[in-house]
């Protein structure tokens, strides 16, 4: 007989895996050190009008799925009623066998709403009514506390005044909500509106930015401001290959002046500017004791027509195939040469680079911190069953799995915390397979130490929360 769909032992296919998950992993708190939750929605204790708003508003994962299944845009980002959009999603989700969204949505129904119905067109009405009745009693705090989220890090621009973070910190919310420093707007020098952003950043830092040195001063001041409010993580999108070799201070000033004059930088000039800024910020992060997270390998906004009509982050990105190892290694080496390499995490979007990055981190471990350099969790297009298992196996092959700091939601949705549960099941599954095959001892104490570390203990220690 087939295994029942999404039963309590979902993904746990050995006795060892089931024991590790149910006795160790399942009850651990969550540390979500990278998300895109909106701090304003937490501060305001936002309520969601219905399941469509919770599930479909802003979720480009689901939008891509619906488009691929032939759903027209008016039922995705258009003006169709919420219930009609939800029913359209329910109609096509059964077609997505093997897609993690199929698993995630069923986990969310079970864990957040105690609804065990299978998501399909026939059950859409009953799910809509039952979930909406439950949502009427819930707000953003409910999702965080129900999922036992101990710490949640948002993603924040350096110019943000973090007022809402201050409000949250003074509130009665059990979850600690901390900012994370994301200076993409300062990195993307060719972006339209760059000069206007410099004015915004300068006002936040209390200075006028007229030179590259001023920019560095403003960003460093904002690192200190964020640090005082609990930030311990920076986050950077590395969407192209970094060059080998650092620009001089004069080179960086000249590139900055060129852009302020109204001219765009060439691709090579833009990469050199970003390399210099990354190195300068990396030294500041090391001084502050922060972790530098690098998200590597995204190719963004491929569809110009949809970018013009819908904007960025609407489901038109993909995996890039650029080669980044030489420039990335040179950046890490330049920081390490002066013993100013911060704790660093490399998130890999292109699975063809898994071995490249998982071996690169081993070249810069120095014994000062367990897993000082981390091979980050399966990210974005890799966040599925096979991608998570591949990430765990690759890290195990080349490093120390027991030093890994575990999973993140990387999500804008307050309903996404079952993704941590999904990851924990896969971690226990992989360990169970190794025990079953005689590749690791059936030592429950040693195995439990790995599970507790990867799911909770290591992140708390590593980030200094």
Tab-separated table of C-alpha atoms in Angstrom:
chain	number	residue	atom	x	y	z
A	1	UNK	CA	0.000	0.000	0.000
A	2	UNK	CA	1.235	3.548	-0.654
A	3	UNK	CA	2.352	5.711	2.231
A	4	UNK	CA	-0.460	8.051	3.309
A	5	UNK	CA	-0.068	11.569	1.914
A	6	UNK	CA	1.622	13.980	4.338
A	7	UNK	CA	1.284	11.697	7.358
A	8	UNK	CA	3.172	12.510	10.612
A	9	UNK	CA	6.216	10.690	9.222
A	10	UNK	CA	6.274	12.671	5.984
A	11	UNK	CA	9.766	12.404	4.386
A	12	UNK	CA	10.997	10.273	7.314
A	13	UNK	CA	11.666	6.920	5.677
A	14	UNK	CA	13.810	5.193	8.324
A	15	UNK	CA	13.308	4.439	11.998
A	16	UNK	CA	16.341	6.561	12.846
A	17	UNK	CA	14.985	9.541	10.924
A	18	UNK	CA	11.628	9.276	12.652
A	19	UNK	CA	13.241	9.113	16.090
A	20	UNK	CA	15.506	12.097	15.409
A	21	UNK	CA	12.704	14.221	14.040
A	22	UNK	CA	9.996	13.479	16.601
A	23	UNK	CA	12.262	13.333	19.671
A	24	UNK	CA	14.779	16.048	18.817
A	25	UNK	CA	14.091	18.324	15.848
A	26	UNK	CA	10.347	18.910	15.933
A	27	UNK	CA	10.211	20.736	19.251
A	28	UNK	CA	13.155	23.095	18.781
A	29	UNK	CA	12.591	26.864	18.504
A	30	UNK	CA	13.234	28.604	15.177
A	31	UNK	CA	15.988	31.096	14.465
A	32	UNK	CA	15.140	32.671	11.105
A	33	UNK	CA	18.240	34.685	10.359
A	34	UNK	CA	17.220	35.719	6.826
A	35	UNK	CA	13.708	36.708	5.824
A	36	UNK	CA	11.906	39.445	3.946
A	37	UNK	CA	9.154	39.975	6.499
A	38	UNK	CA	7.943	43.562	6.720
A	39	UNK	CA	8.690	45.013	10.136
A	40	UNK	CA	5.778	47.425	9.728
A	41	UNK	CA	3.360	44.520	9.497
A	42	UNK	CA	4.801	43.094	12.711
A	43	UNK	CA	4.689	46.407	14.565
A	44	UNK	CA	1.071	46.977	13.495
A	45	UNK	CA	0.045	43.377	14.294
A	46	UNK	CA	-1.438	43.151	10.819
A	47	UNK	CA	-4.418	40.883	10.239
A	48	UNK	CA	-5.008	39.238	6.885
A	49	UNK	CA	-8.404	39.663	5.316
A	50	UNK	CA	-8.412	36.116	3.909
A	51	UNK	CA	-6.228	33.195	2.808
A	52	UNK	CA	-5.658	34.716	-0.629
A	53	UNK	CA	-3.962	37.754	0.870
A	54	UNK	CA	-1.842	35.559	3.145
A	55	UNK	CA	-0.838	33.079	0.448
A	56	UNK	CA	-0.904	34.897	-2.866
A	57	UNK	CA	-0.242	38.595	-2.305
A	58	UNK	CA	3.415	39.206	-3.166
A	59	UNK	CA	4.411	35.524	-3.387
A	60	UNK	CA	6.313	35.259	-6.656
A	61	UNK	CA	6.897	31.521	-6.072
A	62	UNK	CA	3.170	30.865	-6.405
A	63	UNK	CA	2.808	33.422	-9.198
A	64	UNK	CA	5.376	31.567	-11.341
A	65	UNK	CA	3.584	28.280	-10.705
A	66	UNK	CA	0.204	29.689	-11.678
A	67	UNK	CA	1.527	31.268	-14.887
A	68	UNK	CA	3.225	28.003	-15.845
A	69	UNK	CA	-0.096	26.207	-15.377
A	70	UNK	CA	-1.868	28.616	-17.727
A	71	UNK	CA	-3.568	30.930	-15.234
A	72	UNK	CA	-4.064	34.401	-16.702
A	73	UNK	CA	-2.456	37.373	-14.990
A	74	UNK	CA	-5.744	38.898	-13.866
A	75	UNK	CA	-6.105	35.928	-11.480
A	76	UNK	CA	-2.519	36.388	-10.223
A	77	UNK	CA	-1.596	40.061	-9.869
A	78	UNK	CA	-4.712	41.452	-11.530
A	79	UNK	CA	-8.064	42.691	-10.289
A	80	UNK	CA	-10.021	39.457	-9.947
A	81	UNK	CA	-11.656	38.947	-6.516
A	82	UNK	CA	-9.548	37.306	-3.816
A	83	UNK	CA	-11.644	34.157	-3.686
A	84	UNK	CA	-11.447	33.734	-7.454
A	85	UNK	CA	-7.642	33.992	-7.277
A	86	UNK	CA	-7.554	31.435	-4.473
A	87	UNK	CA	-9.772	29.013	-6.387
A	88	UNK	CA	-7.566	29.398	-9.458
A	89	UNK	CA	-4.556	28.463	-7.341
A	90	UNK	CA	-6.336	25.445	-5.863
A	91	UNK	CA	-7.351	24.318	-9.342
A	92	UNK	CA	-3.774	24.160	-10.653
A	93	UNK	CA	-1.786	23.158	-7.562
A	94	UNK	CA	-2.543	19.421	-8.060
A	95	UNK	CA	-0.694	19.658	-11.379
A	96	UNK	CA	2.516	20.632	-9.541
A	97	UNK	CA	3.563	17.168	-8.376
A	98	UNK	CA	7.112	17.338	-7.001
A	99	UNK	CA	7.091	21.114	-6.607
A	100	UNK	CA	7.959	22.190	-3.039
A	101	UNK	CA	5.033	24.627	-3.062
A	102	UNK	CA	2.719	21.608	-3.104
A	103	UNK	CA	4.382	20.320	0.058
A	104	UNK	CA	4.703	23.719	1.749
A	105	UNK	CA	1.045	24.640	1.292
A	106	UNK	CA	-0.178	21.375	2.759
A	107	UNK	CA	2.214	21.731	5.692
A	108	UNK	CA	0.950	25.270	6.266
A	109	UNK	CA	-2.681	24.141	6.247
A	110	UNK	CA	-1.947	21.416	8.772
A	111	UNK	CA	0.397	23.301	11.093
A	112	UNK	CA	-1.201	26.760	11.014
A	113	UNK	CA	-4.877	25.972	10.569
A	114	UNK	CA	-5.345	22.291	11.558
A	115	UNK	CA	-6.813	21.651	8.103
A	116	UNK	CA	-5.992	18.231	6.635
A	117	UNK	CA	-7.930	18.551	3.374
A	118	UNK	CA	-6.019	18.031	0.148
A	119	UNK	CA	-5.728	21.250	-1.842
A	120	UNK	CA	-7.701	20.932	-5.060
A	121	UNK	CA	-10.622	22.527	-6.852
A	122	UNK	CA	-13.223	20.376	-5.067
A	123	UNK	CA	-11.933	21.302	-1.598
A	124	UNK	CA	-11.268	24.982	-2.330
A	125	UNK	CA	-14.532	26.225	-0.806
A	126	UNK	CA	-14.173	24.262	2.421
A	127	UNK	CA	-10.523	25.309	2.832
A	128	UNK	CA	-11.437	28.938	2.143
A	129	UNK	CA	-14.113	29.001	4.810
A	130	UNK	CA	-12.169	27.094	7.478
A	131	UNK	CA	-8.887	28.996	7.012
A	132	UNK	CA	-10.589	32.383	6.921
A	133	UNK	CA	-12.461	31.612	10.140
A	134	UNK	CA	-9.139	30.840	11.809
A	135	UNK	CA	-7.463	33.912	10.292
A	136	UNK	CA	-10.087	36.139	11.872
A	137	UNK	CA	-8.482	35.384	15.256
A	138	UNK	CA	-4.841	35.694	14.086
A	139	UNK	CA	-2.346	38.451	13.350
A	140	UNK	CA	1.355	38.582	12.450
A	141	UNK	CA	2.325	37.923	16.058
A	142	UNK	CA	0.221	34.770	16.040
A	143	UNK	CA	2.217	33.277	13.187
A	144	UNK	CA	5.569	34.035	14.814
A	145	UNK	CA	4.603	32.731	18.246
A	146	UNK	CA	2.735	29.671	16.966
A	147	UNK	CA	5.817	28.649	14.972
A	148	UNK	CA	8.020	29.142	18.066
A	149	UNK	CA	10.153	31.718	16.274
A	150	UNK	CA	12.681	32.883	18.831
A	151	UNK	CA	14.497	35.284	16.494
A	152	UNK	CA	13.459	36.680	13.117
A	153	UNK	CA	15.735	38.917	11.077
A	154	UNK	CA	14.232	41.262	8.533
A	155	UNK	CA	16.049	42.779	5.541
A	156	UNK	CA	16.594	46.511	5.859
A	157	UNK	CA	18.103	49.322	3.834
A	158	UNK	CA	20.907	51.319	5.531
A	159	UNK	CA	18.787	54.474	5.272
A	160	UNK	CA	15.923	52.958	7.267
A	161	UNK	CA	15.386	54.712	10.612
A	162	UNK	CA	14.349	51.359	12.198
A	163	UNK	CA	11.577	53.104	14.138
A	164	UNK	CA	9.291	50.119	13.754
A	165	UNK	CA	12.019	47.824	15.060
A	166	UNK	CA	12.212	50.014	18.142
A	167	UNK	CA	8.446	49.711	18.564
A	168	UNK	CA	8.596	45.932	18.243
A	169	UNK	CA	11.447	45.661	20.747
A	170	UNK	CA	9.381	47.602	23.291
A	171	UNK	CA	6.265	45.514	22.687
A	172	UNK	CA	5.134	42.271	24.277
A	173	UNK	CA	6.004	40.098	21.286
A	174	UNK	CA	7.888	36.993	22.420
A	175	UNK	CA	9.860	36.785	19.172
A	176	UNK	CA	12.930	39.001	18.962
A	177	UNK	CA	12.761	40.812	15.612
A	178	UNK	CA	16.160	42.140	14.535
A	179	UNK	CA	17.234	44.203	11.526
A	180	UNK	CA	19.746	43.006	8.952
A	181	UNK	CA	21.837	45.395	6.861
A	182	UNK	CA	21.187	45.165	3.087
A	183	UNK	CA	23.090	47.908	1.162
A	184	UNK	CA	22.078	46.843	-2.362
A	185	UNK	CA	21.052	50.381	-3.339
A	186	UNK	CA	24.547	51.623	-2.542
A	187	UNK	CA	26.097	48.699	-4.419
A	188	UNK	CA	24.044	49.103	-7.618
A	189	UNK	CA	25.722	52.279	-8.784
A	190	UNK	CA	24.159	52.253	-12.267
A	191	UNK	CA	20.651	52.039	-10.886
A	192	UNK	CA	18.286	54.841	-11.859
A	193	UNK	CA	17.837	57.122	-8.882
A	194	UNK	CA	21.286	56.403	-7.406
A	195	UNK	CA	21.951	60.101	-6.741
A	196	UNK	CA	18.575	60.469	-5.010
A	197	UNK	CA	19.395	57.473	-2.853
A	198	UNK	CA	22.676	59.063	-1.799
A	199	UNK	CA	20.694	62.050	-0.550
A	200	UNK	CA	18.424	59.720	1.443
A	201	UNK	CA	21.351	57.800	2.903
A	202	UNK	CA	23.196	61.003	3.711
A	203	UNK	CA	20.239	62.401	5.640
A	204	UNK	CA	20.028	59.190	7.654
A	205	UNK	CA	23.752	59.353	8.449
A	206	UNK	CA	23.762	63.079	9.104
A	207	UNK	CA	26.172	64.059	6.343
A	208	UNK	CA	26.269	65.093	2.703
A	209	UNK	CA	27.570	62.411	0.334
A	210	UNK	CA	29.633	64.059	-2.370
A	211	UNK	CA	32.478	61.553	-2.678
A	212	UNK	CA	33.221	57.860	-2.366
A	213	UNK	CA	34.870	58.521	1.006
A	214	UNK	CA	31.641	60.175	2.146
A	215	UNK	CA	29.676	57.112	1.033
A	216	UNK	CA	31.897	54.813	3.072
A	217	UNK	CA	31.567	57.116	6.063
A	218	UNK	CA	27.789	57.098	5.788
A	219	UNK	CA	27.566	53.304	5.463
A	220	UNK	CA	29.914	52.734	8.378
A	221	UNK	CA	27.865	55.117	10.513
A	222	UNK	CA	24.743	53.171	9.623
A	223	UNK	CA	26.418	49.872	10.543
A	224	UNK	CA	26.992	51.328	13.998
A	225	UNK	CA	23.373	52.546	14.139
A	226	UNK	CA	22.058	49.097	13.157
A	227	UNK	CA	24.394	47.395	15.625
A	228	UNK	CA	22.952	49.404	18.509
A	229	UNK	CA	19.515	48.091	17.531
A	230	UNK	CA	20.521	44.443	17.510
A	231	UNK	CA	21.735	43.846	13.961
A	232	UNK	CA	24.472	41.248	13.622
A	233	UNK	CA	24.126	40.321	9.947
A	234	UNK	CA	24.739	42.048	6.629
A	235	UNK	CA	23.317	40.776	3.374
A	236	UNK	CA	24.549	41.358	-0.185
A	237	UNK	CA	23.314	40.250	-3.593
A	238	UNK	CA	26.289	39.298	-5.768
A	239	UNK	CA	24.653	39.176	-9.190
A	240	UNK	CA	27.819	39.181	-11.290
A	241	UNK	CA	31.422	38.065	-11.191
A	242	UNK	CA	33.696	40.129	-8.959
A	243	UNK	CA	37.085	41.065	-10.460
A	244	UNK	CA	40.409	39.828	-9.199
A	245	UNK	CA	42.251	42.713	-7.581
A	246	UNK	CA	41.150	45.612	-5.408
A	247	UNK	CA	40.635	49.118	-6.753
A	248	UNK	CA	42.748	51.848	-5.200
A	249	UNK	CA	41.051	54.609	-3.239
A	250	UNK	CA	41.643	56.848	-6.239
A	251	UNK	CA	40.052	54.337	-8.603
A	252	UNK	CA	36.935	54.120	-6.434
A	253	UNK	CA	36.702	57.903	-6.172
A	254	UNK	CA	36.990	58.249	-9.954
A	255	UNK	CA	34.282	55.662	-10.592
A	256	UNK	CA	31.991	57.326	-8.071
A	257	UNK	CA	32.612	60.783	-9.586
A	258	UNK	CA	31.879	59.453	-13.079
A	259	UNK	CA	28.487	58.199	-11.957
A	260	UNK	CA	27.645	61.421	-10.119
A	261	UNK	CA	28.412	63.306	-13.316
A	262	UNK	CA	25.499	61.476	-14.905
A	263	UNK	CA	27.431	58.852	-16.863
A	264	UNK	CA	26.890	55.122	-16.462
A	265	UNK	CA	29.753	52.801	-15.615
A	266	UNK	CA	30.735	49.949	-17.896
A	267	UNK	CA	30.119	46.442	-16.624
A	268	UNK	CA	33.804	46.089	-15.731
A	269	UNK	CA	33.819	49.435	-13.922
A	270	UNK	CA	30.670	48.584	-12.024
A	271	UNK	CA	32.174	45.252	-10.903
A	272	UNK	CA	35.351	47.026	-9.745
A	273	UNK	CA	33.326	49.567	-7.768
A	274	UNK	CA	31.345	46.779	-6.093
A	275	UNK	CA	34.515	44.865	-5.265
A	276	UNK	CA	36.019	47.898	-3.526
A	277	UNK	CA	32.845	48.605	-1.585
A	278	UNK	CA	32.501	44.965	-0.536
A	279	UNK	CA	36.059	44.906	0.769
A	280	UNK	CA	35.646	48.141	2.729
A	281	UNK	CA	32.370	46.970	4.258
A	282	UNK	CA	33.792	43.525	4.996
A	283	UNK	CA	36.438	45.112	7.211
A	284	UNK	CA	33.756	47.067	9.049
A	285	UNK	CA	31.693	43.917	9.553
A	286	UNK	CA	34.736	42.146	10.993
A	287	UNK	CA	35.274	44.995	13.453
A	288	UNK	CA	31.618	44.793	14.524
A	289	UNK	CA	31.646	40.998	14.875
A	290	UNK	CA	28.945	40.649	12.208
A	291	UNK	CA	28.328	37.895	9.693
A	292	UNK	CA	28.530	38.844	6.009
A	293	UNK	CA	25.988	36.937	3.899
A	294	UNK	CA	26.579	36.821	0.151
A	295	UNK	CA	23.715	35.684	-2.097
A	296	UNK	CA	25.424	34.550	-5.279
A	297	UNK	CA	24.094	33.580	-8.684
A	298	UNK	CA	20.765	35.285	-9.416
A	299	UNK	CA	19.910	36.607	-12.867
A	300	UNK	CA	17.206	39.168	-12.209
A	301	UNK	CA	14.435	40.821	-14.231
A	302	UNK	CA	14.866	38.746	-17.386
A	303	UNK	CA	11.513	39.831	-18.830
A	304	UNK	CA	11.602	43.546	-19.698
A	305	UNK	CA	7.926	43.697	-20.639
A	306	UNK	CA	6.840	42.296	-17.279
A	307	UNK	CA	9.373	44.437	-15.401
A	308	UNK	CA	7.809	47.510	-16.983
A	309	UNK	CA	4.267	46.491	-16.052
A	310	UNK	CA	4.698	44.636	-12.743
A	311	UNK	CA	8.079	45.776	-11.383
A	312	UNK	CA	10.889	43.698	-9.835
A	313	UNK	CA	10.456	40.645	-7.585
A	314	UNK	CA	7.373	39.432	-9.432
A	315	UNK	CA	8.637	36.067	-10.640
A	316	UNK	CA	10.845	36.802	-13.642
A	317	UNK	CA	14.266	35.984	-12.193
A	318	UNK	CA	16.344	32.874	-12.836
A	319	UNK	CA	19.641	31.170	-12.065
A	320	UNK	CA	22.769	32.787	-13.558
A	321	UNK	CA	25.700	30.810	-14.919
A	322	UNK	CA	28.553	33.280	-14.441
A	323	UNK	CA	31.857	32.109	-12.980
A	324	UNK	CA	32.601	33.813	-9.683
A	325	UNK	CA	35.183	31.725	-7.867
A	326	UNK	CA	38.374	33.654	-8.676
A	327	UNK	CA	37.062	37.107	-7.778
A	328	UNK	CA	35.210	35.825	-4.735
A	329	UNK	CA	38.298	33.994	-3.473
A	330	UNK	CA	40.370	37.133	-4.040
A	331	UNK	CA	37.925	39.219	-1.990
A	332	UNK	CA	38.002	36.746	0.892
A	333	UNK	CA	41.784	36.532	0.684
A	334	UNK	CA	42.218	40.321	0.737
A	335	UNK	CA	40.186	40.509	3.939
A	336	UNK	CA	41.873	37.491	5.487
A	337	UNK	CA	45.363	38.826	4.715
A	338	UNK	CA	44.844	41.505	7.367
A	339	UNK	CA	42.869	39.167	9.645
A	340	UNK	CA	39.750	41.193	8.843
A	341	UNK	CA	37.659	38.502	7.199
A	342	UNK	CA	34.293	38.486	8.996
A	343	UNK	CA	32.199	35.426	9.564
A	344	UNK	CA	30.867	34.825	6.065
A	345	UNK	CA	28.052	32.789	4.545
A	346	UNK	CA	27.931	31.941	0.834
A	347	UNK	CA	24.415	31.294	-0.458
A	348	UNK	CA	24.574	29.466	-3.787
A	349	UNK	CA	21.729	29.805	-6.304
A	350	UNK	CA	23.351	27.828	-9.111
A	351	UNK	CA	23.615	24.173	-7.997
A	352	UNK	CA	26.456	23.693	-10.477
A	353	UNK	CA	28.489	25.880	-8.087
A	354	UNK	CA	27.763	23.801	-4.970
A	355	UNK	CA	31.153	22.104	-4.938
A	356	UNK	CA	32.925	25.334	-5.898
A	357	UNK	CA	31.592	27.254	-2.917
A	358	UNK	CA	31.578	24.370	-0.435
A	359	UNK	CA	35.295	23.827	-1.054
A	360	UNK	CA	36.094	27.548	-1.110
A	361	UNK	CA	34.840	28.004	2.460
A	362	UNK	CA	37.347	25.394	3.621
A	363	UNK	CA	40.229	27.547	2.399
A	364	UNK	CA	39.408	30.285	4.936
A	365	UNK	CA	38.475	28.441	8.113
A	366	UNK	CA	40.870	29.487	10.858
A	367	UNK	CA	39.658	27.731	14.005
A	368	UNK	CA	38.487	30.962	15.638
A	369	UNK	CA	34.810	30.063	15.170
A	370	UNK	CA	33.261	26.725	14.323
A	371	UNK	CA	32.220	27.084	10.700
A	372	UNK	CA	33.512	30.642	10.405
A	373	UNK	CA	32.736	30.406	6.710
A	374	UNK	CA	29.405	28.759	5.985
A	375	UNK	CA	28.018	27.080	2.889
A	376	UNK	CA	24.553	28.607	3.131
A	377	UNK	CA	21.299	26.662	3.019
A	378	UNK	CA	19.483	25.738	-0.182
A	379	UNK	CA	18.277	29.090	-1.455
A	380	UNK	CA	15.354	30.177	-3.649
A	381	UNK	CA	15.324	27.891	-6.725
A	382	UNK	CA	17.235	25.247	-4.732
A	383	UNK	CA	14.801	25.219	-1.802
A	384	UNK	CA	13.143	21.909	-2.578
A	385	UNK	CA	13.613	18.313	-1.497
A	386	UNK	CA	16.469	17.486	-3.869
A	387	UNK	CA	18.133	20.886	-3.417
A	388	UNK	CA	18.158	20.640	0.364
A	389	UNK	CA	19.504	17.108	0.301
A	390	UNK	CA	22.163	18.110	-2.236
A	391	UNK	CA	23.236	21.030	-0.044
A	392	UNK	CA	23.511	18.780	3.024
A	393	UNK	CA	25.410	16.098	1.120
A	394	UNK	CA	27.791	18.587	-0.497
A	395	UNK	CA	28.576	20.239	2.821
A	396	UNK	CA	29.082	16.840	4.431
A	397	UNK	CA	31.404	15.756	1.623
A	398	UNK	CA	33.674	18.774	1.951
A	399	UNK	CA	33.198	20.193	5.435
A	400	UNK	CA	31.617	19.624	8.847
A	401	UNK	CA	27.861	19.183	8.713
A	402	UNK	CA	27.615	19.516	12.486
A	403	UNK	CA	28.853	23.146	12.292
A	404	UNK	CA	26.142	24.225	9.837
A	405	UNK	CA	23.808	27.006	11.026
A	406	UNK	CA	20.722	25.637	9.312
A	407	UNK	CA	17.723	26.897	7.398
A	408	UNK	CA	15.985	30.215	6.683
A	409	UNK	CA	12.601	31.084	5.227
A	410	UNK	CA	13.922	33.760	2.801
A	411	UNK	CA	10.262	34.719	2.515
A	412	UNK	CA	7.869	37.652	2.701
A	413	UNK	CA	5.107	35.396	4.009
A	414	UNK	CA	4.246	34.958	7.676
A	415	UNK	CA	2.862	31.537	6.742
A	416	UNK	CA	6.232	30.229	5.546
A	417	UNK	CA	7.638	28.918	8.822
A	418	UNK	CA	6.757	25.290	8.043
A	419	UNK	CA	9.701	25.494	5.627
A	420	UNK	CA	11.899	25.061	8.702
A	421	UNK	CA	9.963	21.911	9.531
A	422	UNK	CA	10.410	20.705	5.941
A	423	UNK	CA	14.165	21.213	6.231
A	424	UNK	CA	14.334	19.478	9.607
A	425	UNK	CA	12.584	16.422	8.201
A	426	UNK	CA	15.075	16.294	5.335
A	427	UNK	CA	18.046	16.650	7.694
A	428	UNK	CA	16.777	13.752	9.791
A	429	UNK	CA	16.040	11.770	6.629
A	430	UNK	CA	19.623	12.181	5.418
A	431	UNK	CA	21.149	11.198	8.752
A	432	UNK	CA	18.819	8.213	8.901
A	433	UNK	CA	19.978	7.072	5.465
A	434	UNK	CA	23.612	7.183	6.539
A	435	UNK	CA	22.833	5.150	9.658
A	436	UNK	CA	20.731	2.652	7.703
A	437	UNK	CA	23.559	2.154	5.201
A	438	UNK	CA	26.155	1.625	7.924
A	439	UNK	CA	27.892	4.880	6.997
A	440	UNK	CA	27.407	6.493	10.427
A	441	UNK	CA	27.066	4.846	13.857
A	442	UNK	CA	23.598	4.360	15.300
A	443	UNK	CA	24.616	6.642	18.157
A	444	UNK	CA	21.556	8.632	19.173
A	445	UNK	CA	23.520	11.038	21.357
A	446	UNK	CA	25.935	11.960	18.553
A	447	UNK	CA	23.122	12.217	16.027
A	448	UNK	CA	20.965	14.337	18.341
A	449	UNK	CA	23.872	16.720	18.889
A	450	UNK	CA	24.126	17.257	15.135
A	451	UNK	CA	20.366	17.783	14.798
A	452	UNK	CA	20.134	20.224	17.700
A	453	UNK	CA	23.159	22.116	16.415
A	454	UNK	CA	22.014	22.444	12.817
A	455	UNK	CA	18.410	23.268	13.697
A	456	UNK	CA	19.018	25.715	16.542
A	457	UNK	CA	22.173	25.762	18.703
A	458	UNK	CA	24.716	26.638	16.011
A	459	UNK	CA	22.842	29.682	14.699
A	460	UNK	CA	22.386	31.110	18.169
A	461	UNK	CA	26.102	30.716	18.897
A	462	UNK	CA	27.380	31.759	15.466
A	463	UNK	CA	25.434	35.004	15.086
A	464	UNK	CA	25.777	35.975	18.729
A	465	UNK	CA	22.044	36.365	19.312
